[in-house]
Amino acid sequence: MTSSPLLIVGSIAFDDLDMPSGQHRDVLGGAATYAALSASLLTLEHVRIVGVVGTDFPEAHLANLRARGVDTTGVERKEGRTFRWHGRYSEDLASRTTIDTQLNVFADFSPQVPPGPGASPFVLLGNIHPQLQVNVVNQIGRPKFVAADTMNWWIEREPTHLAELLRKIDLLVVNDEEARQLSGQHNLVRAAADIRKRGPRALIIKRGEFGALLFDDAGTFFAPAYPLEEVLDPTGAGDSFAGGLMGYLALAGDAPPAVLRRAMFFASALGSFCVEGIGPARLLAMSRADLAGRIAAFAKLVDFGGQLSLPL
Ligand code: AMP
């Protein structure tokens, strides 16, 4: 395999999805899967993925990831069953309930970054125990830009490890509920200021169909979600967003504020493709040309034709 500008760590899963339109079983899932599929549409080199699967995980899934430009050398295969998640969506797909989570081989996952031909300067830490996320950062020499995701489970149970993680990352990507819980502030602008004081210079707050906010030293920035006529399955949208964002940064080779702002649109575009299929089906089927088309549509969506100022 060639060198990889982007390393992604996270879950690789089988998902059982109860959608209003029907039930889907044993769907390929996991945060690392969605993020890697999205990122691989952007970076011109391979995306490295670090995760664990059980003996029940079909080799064909890994082959599909490789075919999409994902280096799977860092996917460990362990005796036992793959991580499983079972979710049920509300009629309007706006909320979901976790019916069951079976950690299986993911329970004692200790991510090991495989020695590669050159370290990956960009790192995306999917939602796992914050202590493991810190361990990954420590294994990598001098990453240029580290982004992390987390969830309410860790915010409630592992505040000390999470505090250490926040000091080590450049960007935290969370949803509005998680930002409120982490900061104890209901107002998102205040929540962002509080979280950024704890370490990450940038914070993205995802708001699903209401777009995403970026807070950094250059100020506050907003990217809408792409308006779709039909949403089939929101599973993995957040991870696809993060993967698209990091894929764009890895392609650019740096993450100054202007690049981060442009990356928000690629992130949002990939999130929008993800929700158009059940599981990662749409991401697996789409091409770079499809992405280019949606980016062009995005540019039109936010183009107001000139300067936005009050005529005096
Ligand atoms: P998202 O919809 O972006 O939150 O991501 C959904 C994906 O996260 C699914 O494919 C699940 O397999 C995975 N997932 C669900 N719960 C967990 C968990 N506790 N830890 C890691 N991954 C999870």
JSON list of N, CA and C in Angstrom, two decimals, residues 74-123:
[
{"chain": "A", "resi": 74, "resn": "GLY", "atom": "N", "xyz": [-4.83, -2.21, 8.96]},
{"chain": "A", "resi": 74, "resn": "GLY", "atom": "CA", "xyz": [-5.01, -1.97, 10.40]},
{"chain": "A", "resi": 74, "resn": "GLY", "atom": "C", "xyz": [-6.30, -2.54, 10.96]},
{"chain": "A", "resi": 75, "resn": "VAL", "atom": "N", "xyz": [-7.02, -3.31, 10.18]},
{"chain": "A", "resi": 75, "resn": "VAL", "atom": "CA", "xyz": [-8.24, -3.96, 10.70]},
{"chain": "A", "resi": 75, "resn": "VAL", "atom": "C", "xyz": [-7.85, -5.33, 11.25]},
{"chain": "A", "resi": 76, "resn": "GLU", "atom": "N", "xyz": [-7.98, -5.47, 12.55]},
{"chain": "A", "resi": 76, "resn": "GLU", "atom": "CA", "xyz": [-7.61, -6.71, 13.21]},
{"chain": "A", "resi": 76, "resn": "GLU", "atom": "C", "xyz": [-8.79, -7.67, 13.16]},
{"chain": "A", "resi": 77, "resn": "ARG", "atom": "N", "xyz": [-8.51, -8.94, 12.86]},
{"chain": "A", "resi": 77, "resn": "ARG", "atom": "CA", "xyz": [-9.60, -9.93, 12.91]},
{"chain": "A", "resi": 77, "resn": "ARG", "atom": "C", "xyz": [-9.39, -10.78, 14.16]},
{"chain": "A", "resi": 78, "resn": "LYS", "atom": "N", "xyz": [-10.39, -10.75, 15.07]},
{"chain": "A", "resi": 78, "resn": "LYS", "atom": "CA", "xyz": [-10.23, -11.48, 16.33]},
{"chain": "A", "resi": 78, "resn": "LYS", "atom": "C", "xyz": [-11.26, -12.59, 16.43]},
{"chain": "A", "resi": 79, "resn": "GLU", "atom": "N", "xyz": [-10.91, -13.61, 17.19]},
{"chain": "A", "resi": 79, "resn": "GLU", "atom": "CA", "xyz": [-11.84, -14.72, 17.46]},
{"chain": "A", "resi": 79, "resn": "GLU", "atom": "C", "xyz": [-13.08, -14.16, 18.14]},
{"chain": "A", "resi": 80, "resn": "GLY", "atom": "N", "xyz": [-14.24, -14.43, 17.61]},
{"chain": "A", "resi": 80, "resn": "GLY", "atom": "CA", "xyz": [-15.48, -13.95, 18.23]},
{"chain": "A", "resi": 80, "resn": "GLY", "atom": "C", "xyz": [-16.35, -13.23, 17.22]},
{"chain": "A", "resi": 81, "resn": "ARG", "atom": "N", "xyz": [-17.37, -12.54, 17.75]},
{"chain": "A", "resi": 81, "resn": "ARG", "atom": "CA", "xyz": [-18.34, -11.88, 16.88]},
{"chain": "A", "resi": 81, "resn": "ARG", "atom": "C", "xyz": [-18.03, -10.39, 16.72]},
{"chain": "A", "resi": 82, "resn": "THR", "atom": "N", "xyz": [-18.38, -9.86, 15.58]},
{"chain": "A", "resi": 82, "resn": "THR", "atom": "CA", "xyz": [-18.20, -8.43, 15.28]},
{"chain": "A", "resi": 82, "resn": "THR", "atom": "C", "xyz": [-19.17, -7.60, 16.12]},
{"chain": "A", "resi": 83, "resn": "PHE", "atom": "N", "xyz": [-18.77, -6.37, 16.43]},
{"chain": "A", "resi": 83, "resn": "PHE", "atom": "CA", "xyz": [-19.65, -5.40, 17.12]},
{"chain": "A", "resi": 83, "resn": "PHE", "atom": "C", "xyz": [-21.00, -5.32, 16.40]},
{"chain": "A", "resi": 84, "resn": "ARG", "atom": "N", "xyz": [-22.07, -5.28, 17.19]},
{"chain": "A", "resi": 84, "resn": "ARG", "atom": "CA", "xyz": [-23.42, -5.18, 16.58]},
{"chain": "A", "resi": 84, "resn": "ARG", "atom": "C", "xyz": [-24.20, -4.06, 17.23]},
{"chain": "A", "resi": 85, "resn": "TRP", "atom": "N", "xyz": [-24.90, -3.33, 16.42]},
{"chain": "A", "resi": 85, "resn": "TRP", "atom": "CA", "xyz": [-25.77, -2.26, 16.92]},
{"chain": "A", "resi": 85, "resn": "TRP", "atom": "C", "xyz": [-27.14, -2.41, 16.29]},
{"chain": "A", "resi": 86, "resn": "HIS", "atom": "N", "xyz": [-28.17, -2.23, 17.13]},
{"chain": "A", "resi": 86, "resn": "HIS", "atom": "CA", "xyz": [-29.55, -2.33, 16.63]},
{"chain": "A", "resi": 86, "resn": "HIS", "atom": "C", "xyz": [-30.27, -1.02, 16.96]},
{"chain": "A", "resi": 87, "resn": "GLY", "atom": "N", "xyz": [-30.71, -0.33, 15.94]},
{"chain": "A", "resi": 87, "resn": "GLY", "atom": "CA", "xyz": [-31.39, 0.95, 16.15]},
{"chain": "A", "resi": 87, "resn": "GLY", "atom": "C", "xyz": [-32.77, 0.99, 15.52]},
{"chain": "A", "resi": 88, "resn": "ARG", "atom": "N", "xyz": [-33.66, 1.76, 16.15]},
{"chain": "A", "resi": 88, "resn": "ARG", "atom": "CA", "xyz": [-35.02, 1.92, 15.61]},
{"chain": "A", "resi": 88, "resn": "ARG", "atom": "C", "xyz": [-35.31, 3.40, 15.40]},
{"chain": "A", "resi": 89, "resn": "TYR", "atom": "N", "xyz": [-35.77, 3.73, 14.21]},
{"chain": "A", "resi": 89, "resn": "TYR", "atom": "CA", "xyz": [-36.03, 5.14, 13.87]},
{"chain": "A", "resi": 89, "resn": "TYR", "atom": "C", "xyz": [-37.50, 5.48, 14.04]},
{"chain": "A", "resi": 90, "resn": "SER", "atom": "N", "xyz": [-37.74, 6.76, 14.37]},
{"chain": "A", "resi": 90, "resn": "SER", "atom": "CA", "xyz": [-39.11, 7.25, 14.46]},
{"chain": "A", "resi": 90, "resn": "SER", "atom": "C", "xyz": [-39.68, 7.40, 13.05]},
{"chain": "A", "resi": 91, "resn": "GLU", "atom": "N", "xyz": [-40.97, 7.57, 12.97]},
{"chain": "A", "resi": 91, "resn": "GLU", "atom": "CA", "xyz": [-41.69, 7.65, 11.69]},
{"chain": "A", "resi": 91, "resn": "GLU", "atom": "C", "xyz": [-41.09, 8.72, 10.77]},
{"chain": "A", "resi": 92, "resn": "ASP", "atom": "N", "xyz": [-40.70, 9.88, 11.37]},
{"chain": "A", "resi": 92, "resn": "ASP", "atom": "CA", "xyz": [-40.16, 10.97, 10.55]},
{"chain": "A", "resi": 92, "resn": "ASP", "atom": "C", "xyz": [-38.63, 10.90, 10.42]},
{"chain": "A", "resi": 93, "resn": "LEU", "atom": "N", "xyz": [-38.03, 9.85, 10.92]},
{"chain": "A", "resi": 93, "resn": "LEU", "atom": "CA", "xyz": [-36.57, 9.62, 10.90]},
{"chain": "A", "resi": 93, "resn": "LEU", "atom": "C", "xyz": [-35.78, 10.67, 11.69]},
{"chain": "A", "resi": 94, "resn": "ALA", "atom": "N", "xyz": [-36.48, 11.50, 12.45]},
{"chain": "A", "resi": 94, "resn": "ALA", "atom": "CA", "xyz": [-35.80, 12.59, 13.16]},
{"chain": "A", "resi": 94, "resn": "ALA", "atom": "C", "xyz": [-35.14, 12.10, 14.46]},
{"chain": "A", "resi": 95, "resn": "SER", "atom": "N", "xyz": [-35.58, 10.98, 14.97]},
{"chain": "A", "resi": 95, "resn": "SER", "atom": "CA", "xyz": [-34.95, 10.47, 16.19]},
{"chain": "A", "resi": 95, "resn": "SER", "atom": "C", "xyz": [-34.82, 8.95, 16.11]},
{"chain": "A", "resi": 96, "resn": "ARG", "atom": "N", "xyz": [-33.94, 8.42, 16.96]},
{"chain": "A", "resi": 96, "resn": "ARG", "atom": "CA", "xyz": [-33.77, 6.97, 16.95]},
{"chain": "A", "resi": 96, "resn": "ARG", "atom": "C", "xyz": [-33.47, 6.48, 18.37]},
{"chain": "A", "resi": 97, "resn": "THR", "atom": "N", "xyz": [-33.79, 5.23, 18.59]},
{"chain": "A", "resi": 97, "resn": "THR", "atom": "CA", "xyz": [-33.55, 4.61, 19.89]},
{"chain": "A", "resi": 97, "resn": "THR", "atom": "C", "xyz": [-32.61, 3.44, 19.66]},
{"chain": "A", "resi": 98, "resn": "THR", "atom": "N", "xyz": [-31.64, 3.30, 20.56]},
{"chain": "A", "resi": 98, "resn": "THR", "atom": "CA", "xyz": [-30.78, 2.12, 20.48]},
{"chain": "A", "resi": 98, "resn": "THR", "atom": "C", "xyz": [-31.51, 0.97, 21.17]},
{"chain": "A", "resi": 99, "resn": "ILE", "atom": "N", "xyz": [-31.77, -0.08, 20.43]},
{"chain": "A", "resi": 99, "resn": "ILE", "atom": "CA", "xyz": [-32.46, -1.25, 20.98]},
{"chain": "A", "resi": 99, "resn": "ILE", "atom": "C", "xyz": [-31.44, -2.16, 21.65]},
{"chain": "A", "resi": 100, "resn": "ASP", "atom": "N", "xyz": [-30.26, -2.27, 21.04]},
{"chain": "A", "resi": 100, "resn": "ASP", "atom": "CA", "xyz": [-29.26, -3.19, 21.57]},
{"chain": "A", "resi": 100, "resn": "ASP", "atom": "C", "xyz": [-27.87, -2.81, 21.05]},
{"chain": "A", "resi": 101, "resn": "THR", "atom": "N", "xyz": [-26.89, -2.94, 21.92]},
{"chain": "A", "resi": 101, "resn": "THR", "atom": "CA", "xyz": [-25.50, -2.79, 21.50]},
{"chain": "A", "resi": 101, "resn": "THR", "atom": "C", "xyz": [-24.74, -4.00, 22.02]},
{"chain": "A", "resi": 102, "resn": "GLN", "atom": "N", "xyz": [-24.11, -4.73, 21.14]},
{"chain": "A", "resi": 102, "resn": "GLN", "atom": "CA", "xyz": [-23.28, -5.87, 21.56]},
{"chain": "A", "resi": 102, "resn": "GLN", "atom": "C", "xyz": [-21.84, -5.57, 21.17]},
{"chain": "A", "resi": 103, "resn": "LEU", "atom": "N", "xyz": [-21.03, -5.30, 22.17]},
{"chain": "A", "resi": 103, "resn": "LEU", "atom": "CA", "xyz": [-19.65, -4.89, 21.88]},
{"chain": "A", "resi": 103, "resn": "LEU", "atom": "C", "xyz": [-18.84, -6.02, 21.24]},
{"chain": "A", "resi": 104, "resn": "ASN", "atom": "N", "xyz": [-19.04, -7.25, 21.72]},
{"chain": "A", "resi": 104, "resn": "ASN", "atom": "CA", "xyz": [-18.32, -8.43, 21.19]},
{"chain": "A", "resi": 104, "resn": "ASN", "atom": "C", "xyz": [-16.81, -8.15, 21.11]},
{"chain": "A", "resi": 105, "resn": "VAL", "atom": "N", "xyz": [-16.17, -8.36, 19.95]},
{"chain": "A", "resi": 105, "resn": "VAL", "atom": "CA", "xyz": [-14.70, -8.19, 19.89]},
{"chain": "A", "resi": 105, "resn": "VAL", "atom": "C", "xyz": [-14.28, -6.73, 20.10]},
{"chain": "A", "resi": 106, "resn": "PHE", "atom": "N", "xyz": [-15.23, -5.81, 20.03]},
{"chain": "A", "resi": 106, "resn": "PHE", "atom": "CA", "xyz": [-14.94, -4.38, 20.21]},
{"chain": "A", "resi": 106, "resn": "PHE", "atom": "C", "xyz": [-14.72, -4.06, 21.70]},
{"chain": "A", "resi": 107, "resn": "ALA", "atom": "N", "xyz": [-15.16, -4.99, 22.58]},
{"chain": "A", "resi": 107, "resn": "ALA", "atom": "CA", "xyz": [-15.12, -4.73, 24.03]},
{"chain": "A", "resi": 107, "resn": "ALA", "atom": "C", "xyz": [-13.69, -4.47, 24.51]},
{"chain": "A", "resi": 108, "resn": "ASP", "atom": "N", "xyz": [-12.74, -5.27, 24.04]},
{"chain": "A", "resi": 108, "resn": "ASP", "atom": "CA", "xyz": [-11.36, -5.02, 24.49]},
{"chain": "A", "resi": 108, "resn": "ASP", "atom": "C", "xyz": [-10.47, -4.53, 23.34]},
{"chain": "A", "resi": 109, "resn": "PHE", "atom": "N", "xyz": [-11.10, -3.74, 22.48]},
{"chain": "A", "resi": 109, "resn": "PHE", "atom": "CA", "xyz": [-10.38, -3.13, 21.36]},
{"chain": "A", "resi": 109, "resn": "PHE", "atom": "C", "xyz": [-9.30, -2.18, 21.88]},
{"chain": "A", "resi": 110, "resn": "SER", "atom": "N", "xyz": [-8.09, -2.42, 21.44]},
{"chain": "A", "resi": 110, "resn": "SER", "atom": "CA", "xyz": [-7.00, -1.52, 21.81]},
{"chain": "A", "resi": 110, "resn": "SER", "atom": "C", "xyz": [-6.30, -1.14, 20.51]},
{"chain": "A", "resi": 111, "resn": "PRO", "atom": "N", "xyz": [-6.71, -0.02, 19.92]},
{"chain": "A", "resi": 111, "resn": "PRO", "atom": "CA", "xyz": [-6.23, 0.29, 18.57]},
{"chain": "A", "resi": 111, "resn": "PRO", "atom": "C", "xyz": [-4.71, 0.41, 18.48]},
{"chain": "A", "resi": 112, "resn": "GLN", "atom": "N", "xyz": [-4.17, -0.33, 17.53]},
{"chain": "A", "resi": 112, "resn": "GLN", "atom": "CA", "xyz": [-2.72, -0.28, 17.27]},
{"chain": "A", "resi": 112, "resn": "GLN", "atom": "C", "xyz": [-2.53, 0.31, 15.88]},
{"chain": "A", "resi": 113, "resn": "VAL", "atom": "N", "xyz": [-1.82, 1.40, 15.82]},
{"chain": "A", "resi": 113, "resn": "VAL", "atom": "CA", "xyz": [-1.57, 2.02, 14.53]},
{"chain": "A", "resi": 113, "resn": "VAL", "atom": "C", "xyz": [-0.46, 1.23, 13.83]},
{"chain": "A", "resi": 114, "resn": "PRO", "atom": "N", "xyz": [-0.76, 0.61, 12.69]},
{"chain": "A", "resi": 114, "resn": "PRO", "atom": "CA", "xyz": [0.27, -0.20, 12.04]},
{"chain": "A", "resi": 114, "resn": "PRO", "atom": "C", "xyz": [1.38, 0.70, 11.51]},
{"chain": "A", "resi": 115, "resn": "PRO", "atom": "N", "xyz": [2.62, 0.22, 11.62]},
{"chain": "A", "resi": 115, "resn": "PRO", "atom": "CA", "xyz": [3.71, 1.04, 11.06]},
{"chain": "A", "resi": 115, "resn": "PRO", "atom": "C", "xyz": [3.50, 1.14, 9.56]},
{"chain": "A", "resi": 116, "resn": "GLY", "atom": "N", "xyz": [3.38, 2.34, 9.05]},
{"chain": "A", "resi": 116, "resn": "GLY", "atom": "CA", "xyz": [3.12, 2.51, 7.62]},
{"chain": "A", "resi": 116, "resn": "GLY", "atom": "C", "xyz": [4.29, 3.21, 6.96]},
{"chain": "A", "resi": 117, "resn": "PRO", "atom": "N", "xyz": [4.22, 3.37, 5.66]},
{"chain": "A", "resi": 117, "resn": "PRO", "atom": "CA", "xyz": [5.24, 4.12, 4.96]},
{"chain": "A", "resi": 117, "resn": "PRO", "atom": "C", "xyz": [5.03, 5.62, 5.20]},
{"chain": "A", "resi": 118, "resn": "GLY", "atom": "N", "xyz": [5.43, 6.08, 6.36]},
{"chain": "A", "resi": 118, "resn": "GLY", "atom": "CA", "xyz": [5.22, 7.50, 6.71]},
{"chain": "A", "resi": 118, "resn": "GLY", "atom": "C", "xyz": [3.96, 7.64, 7.52]},
{"chain": "A", "resi": 119, "resn": "ALA", "atom": "N", "xyz": [4.02, 8.44, 8.58]},
{"chain": "A", "resi": 119, "resn": "ALA", "atom": "CA", "xyz": [2.86, 8.61, 9.45]},
{"chain": "A", "resi": 119, "resn": "ALA", "atom": "C", "xyz": [1.77, 9.38, 8.73]},
{"chain": "A", "resi": 120, "resn": "SER", "atom": "N", "xyz": [0.52, 9.22, 9.21]},
{"chain": "A", "resi": 120, "resn": "SER", "atom": "CA", "xyz": [-0.59, 9.97, 8.62]},
{"chain": "A", "resi": 120, "resn": "SER", "atom": "C", "xyz": [-0.72, 11.31, 9.34]},
{"chain": "A", "resi": 121, "resn": "PRO", "atom": "N", "xyz": [-0.57, 12.42, 8.62]},
{"chain": "A", "resi": 121, "resn": "PRO", "atom": "CA", "xyz": [-0.64, 13.73, 9.29]},
{"chain": "A", "resi": 121, "resn": "PRO", "atom": "C", "xyz": [-2.04, 14.09, 9.76]},
{"chain": "A", "resi": 122, "resn": "PHE", "atom": "N", "xyz": [-3.07, 13.49, 9.14]},
{"chain": "A", "resi": 122, "resn": "PHE", "atom": "CA", "xyz": [-4.46, 13.78, 9.53]},
{"chain": "A", "resi": 122, "resn": "PHE", "atom": "C", "xyz": [-5.05, 12.55, 10.20]},
{"chain": "A", "resi": 123, "resn": "VAL", "atom": "N", "xyz": [-5.71, 12.78, 11.32]},
{"chain": "A", "resi": 123, "resn": "VAL", "atom": "CA", "xyz": [-6.23, 11.66, 12.10]},
{"chain": "A", "resi": 123, "resn": "VAL", "atom": "C", "xyz": [-7.67, 11.95, 12.51]}
]
